[in-house]
PDB file of C-alpha atoms in Angstrom:
ATOM      1  CA  MET D   1     121.286 113.231  45.511  1.00  0.00           C
ATOM      2  CA  SER D   2     117.672 112.753  46.618  1.00  0.00           C
ATOM      3  CA  ARG D   3     118.479 109.104  47.192  1.00  0.00           C
ATOM      4  CA  LEU D   4     121.160 110.038  49.770  1.00  0.00           C
ATOM      5  CA  VAL D   5     118.761 112.401  51.522  1.00  0.00           C
ATOM      6  CA  LEU D   6     116.125 109.664  51.782  1.00  0.00           C
ATOM      7  CA  ILE D   7     118.655 107.154  53.115  1.00  0.00           C
ATOM      8  CA  GLY D   8     119.881 109.711  55.670  1.00  0.00           C
ATOM      9  CA  MET D   9     116.335 110.483  56.765  1.00  0.00           C
ATOM     10  CA  GLY D  10     115.603 106.774  57.117  1.00  0.00           C
ATOM     11  CA  ILE D  11     118.675 106.206  59.266  1.00  0.00           C
ATOM     12  CA  ALA D  12     117.784 109.228  61.430  1.00  0.00           C
ATOM     13  CA  ALA D  13     114.211 107.931  61.843  1.00  0.00           C
ATOM     14  CA  LEU D  14     115.523 104.532  62.905  1.00  0.00           C
ATOM     15  CA  GLY D  15     117.881 106.176  65.401  1.00  0.00           C
ATOM     16  CA  PHE D  16     115.223 108.363  66.970  1.00  0.00           C
ATOM     17  CA  GLY D  17     112.728 105.488  67.039  1.00  0.00           C
ATOM     18  CA  GLY D  18     115.265 103.193  68.679  1.00  0.00           C
ATOM     19  CA  LYS D  19     116.102 105.847  71.253  1.00  0.00           C
ATOM     20  CA  ALA D  20     112.400 106.332  72.070  1.00  0.00           C
ATOM     21  CA  ILE D  21     111.905 102.595  72.518  1.00  0.00           C
ATOM     22  CA  ALA D  22     114.996 102.332  74.721  1.00  0.00           C
ATOM     23  CA  GLN D  23     113.807 105.233  76.896  1.00  0.00           C
ATOM     24  CA  ALA D  24     110.328 103.717  77.223  1.00  0.00           C
ATOM     25  CA  PHE D  25     111.813 100.364  78.258  1.00  0.00           C
ATOM     26  CA  LYS D  26     114.225 102.025  80.681  1.00  0.00           C
ATOM     27  CA  ASN D  27     111.422 103.947  82.394  1.00  0.00           C
ATOM     28  CA  SER D  28     109.049 100.992  82.549  1.00  0.00           C
ATOM     29  CA  ASN D  29     108.552  99.014  85.731  1.00  0.00           C
ATOM     30  CA  LEU D  30     109.173  95.815  83.809  1.00  0.00           C
ATOM     31  CA  LEU D  31     112.920  96.363  83.767  1.00  0.00           C
ATOM     32  CA  LYS D  32     113.052  97.396  87.429  1.00  0.00           C
ATOM     33  CA  GLN D  33     110.993  94.410  88.555  1.00  0.00           C
ATOM     34  CA  SER D  34     113.022  91.928  86.529  1.00  0.00           C
ATOM     35  CA  LEU D  35     116.281  93.247  87.989  1.00  0.00           C
ATOM     36  CA  MET D  36     114.986  93.153  91.553  1.00  0.00           C
ATOM     37  CA  VAL D  37     113.611  89.622  91.292  1.00  0.00           C
ATOM     38  CA  ASN D  38     116.511  88.046  89.435  1.00  0.00           C
ATOM     39  CA  MET D  39     119.382  89.811  91.170  1.00  0.00           C
ATOM     40  CA  PRO D  40     119.786  88.872  94.833  1.00  0.00           C
ATOM     41  CA  SER D  41     121.527  91.407  97.027  1.00  0.00           C
ATOM     42  CA  LYS D  42     124.386  90.503  99.330  1.00  0.00           C
ATOM     43  CA  TYR D  43     123.439  93.400 101.591  1.00  0.00           C
ATOM     44  CA  TYR D  44     120.836  93.463 104.344  1.00  0.00           C
ATOM     45  CA  ARG D  45     117.656  95.154 103.176  1.00  0.00           C
ATOM     46  CA  GLY D  46     115.743  97.352 105.550  1.00  0.00           C
ATOM     47  CA  GLY D  47     116.336 100.003 108.148  1.00  0.00           C
ATOM     48  CA  PHE D  48     117.228  99.795 111.795  1.00  0.00           C
ATOM     49  CA  ASP D  49     114.985  98.217 114.417  1.00  0.00           C
ATOM     50  CA  ALA D  50     113.377 100.467 117.005  1.00  0.00           C
ATOM     51  CA  LYS D  51     115.383  98.772 119.758  1.00  0.00           C
ATOM     52  CA  MET D  52     118.844  97.249 119.315  1.00  0.00           C
ATOM     53  CA  ASN D  53     119.009  93.448 119.518  1.00  0.00           C
ATOM     54  CA  ARG D  54     121.828  90.907 119.181  1.00  0.00           C
ATOM     55  CA  ARG D  55     120.984  90.035 115.583  1.00  0.00           C
ATOM     56  CA  GLU D  56     120.945  93.652 114.439  1.00  0.00           C
ATOM     57  CA  ALA D  57     124.152  94.449 116.344  1.00  0.00           C
ATOM     58  CA  GLY D  58     125.855  91.517 114.622  1.00  0.00           C
ATOM     59  CA  LEU D  59     124.613  92.670 111.211  1.00  0.00           C
ATOM     60  CA  ILE D  60     125.828  96.219 111.785  1.00  0.00           C
ATOM     61  CA  LEU D  61     129.310  95.099 112.819  1.00  0.00           C
ATOM     62  CA  GLY D  62     129.485  92.229 110.343  1.00  0.00           C
ATOM     63  CA  ILE D  63     130.264  89.603 112.972  1.00  0.00           C
ATOM     64  CA  SER D  64     128.480  86.776 114.728  1.00  0.00           C
ATOM     65  CA  PRO D  65     126.479  87.969 117.741  1.00  0.00           C
ATOM     66  CA  SER D  66     128.436  85.436 119.802  1.00  0.00           C
ATOM     67  CA  ALA D  67     131.900  86.618 118.666  1.00  0.00           C
ATOM     68  CA  ASN D  68     134.604  87.139 121.266  1.00  0.00           C
ATOM     69  CA  ARG D  69     135.748  90.532 122.579  1.00  0.00           C
ATOM     70  CA  ASN D  70     138.785  90.762 120.269  1.00  0.00           C
ATOM     71  CA  LYS D  71     136.710  90.171 117.117  1.00  0.00           C
ATOM     72  CA  LEU D  72     134.166  92.681 118.371  1.00  0.00           C
ATOM     73  CA  ARG D  73     136.794  95.389 118.905  1.00  0.00           C
ATOM     74  CA  ASP D  74     138.480  94.672 115.554  1.00  0.00           C
ATOM     75  CA  ALA D  75     135.173  94.835 113.680  1.00  0.00           C
ATOM     76  CA  HIS D  76     134.165  98.047 115.479  1.00  0.00           C
ATOM     77  CA  ARG D  77     137.500  99.698 114.709  1.00  0.00           C
ATOM     78  CA  ARG D  78     137.410  98.646 111.037  1.00  0.00           C
ATOM     79  CA  ILE D  79     133.878  99.934 110.480  1.00  0.00           C
ATOM     80  CA  MET D  80     134.397 103.162 112.429  1.00  0.00           C
ATOM     81  CA  ILE D  81     137.475 103.997 110.358  1.00  0.00           C
ATOM     82  CA  LEU D  82     135.288 103.847 107.257  1.00  0.00           C
ATOM     83  CA  ASN D  83     132.255 105.641 108.727  1.00  0.00           C
ATOM     84  CA  HIS D  84     133.655 108.181 111.183  1.00  0.00           C
ATOM     85  CA  PRO D  85     131.940 111.605 110.978  1.00  0.00           C
ATOM     86  CA  ASP D  86     135.311 113.401 110.964  1.00  0.00           C
ATOM     87  CA  LYS D  87     136.156 111.533 107.761  1.00  0.00           C
ATOM     88  CA  GLY D  88     132.854 112.348 106.027  1.00  0.00           C
ATOM     89  CA  GLY D  89     130.705 109.579 107.499  1.00  0.00           C
ATOM     90  CA  SER D  90     127.226 109.948 108.919  1.00  0.00           C
ATOM     91  CA  PRO D  91     126.926 110.785 112.634  1.00  0.00           C
ATOM     92  CA  TYR D  92     123.781 108.667 112.812  1.00  0.00           C
ATOM     93  CA  ILE D  93     125.499 105.601 111.347  1.00  0.00           C
ATOM     94  CA  ALA D  94     128.457 106.126 113.698  1.00  0.00           C
ATOM     95  CA  SER D  95     126.096 106.239 116.672  1.00  0.00           C
ATOM     96  CA  LYS D  96     124.420 103.006 115.552  1.00  0.00           C
ATOM     97  CA  ILE D  97     127.846 101.334 115.190  1.00  0.00           C
ATOM     98  CA  ASN D  98     128.794 102.437 118.713  1.00  0.00           C
ATOM     99  CA  GLU D  99     125.410 101.326 120.035  1.00  0.00           C
ATOM    100  CA  ALA D 100     125.882  97.888 118.477  1.00  0.00           C
ATOM    101  CA  LYS D 101     129.348  97.551 120.032  1.00  0.00           C
ATOM    102  CA  ASP D 102     128.090  98.630 123.459  1.00  0.00           C
ATOM    103  CA  PHE D 103     125.111  96.278 123.234  1.00  0.00           C
ATOM    104  CA  LEU D 104     127.261  93.248 122.423  1.00  0.00           C
ATOM    105  CA  GLU D 105     129.875  94.157 125.064  1.00  0.00           C
ATOM    106  CA  GLN D 106     127.191  94.263 127.775  1.00  0.00           C
ATOM    107  CA  GLY D 107     126.422  90.578 127.295  1.00  0.00           C
ATOM    108  CA  MET D 108     130.067  89.522 127.491  1.00  0.00           C
ATOM    109  CA  PRO D 109     131.769  88.358 130.657  1.00  0.00           C
ATOM    110  CA  ARG D 110     134.690  90.518 131.761  1.00  0.00           C
TER     111      ARG D 110
END
């Protein structure tokens, strides 16, 4: 009987020790740094520029800054459907999407 108690206590000690080690590793910066360095992101990192430019407008809409008017309107419509404030999207993001569309339309010939 005492043998079973000792085995149970040993297994419990291993479990708690393993959990403590896993928590320490999870909270360490080593794991976070290794994931950030080795895992490239397909998304643009960073916030918005102070003033809209062609590059940023293209990144926001997901098109080339030199895209034609039809591609511009299609991209704007597609992104606004996903981010419209009436559908739970952010009003700020919606304003930046509209600003990007207006900025790129200004440079296009009529």
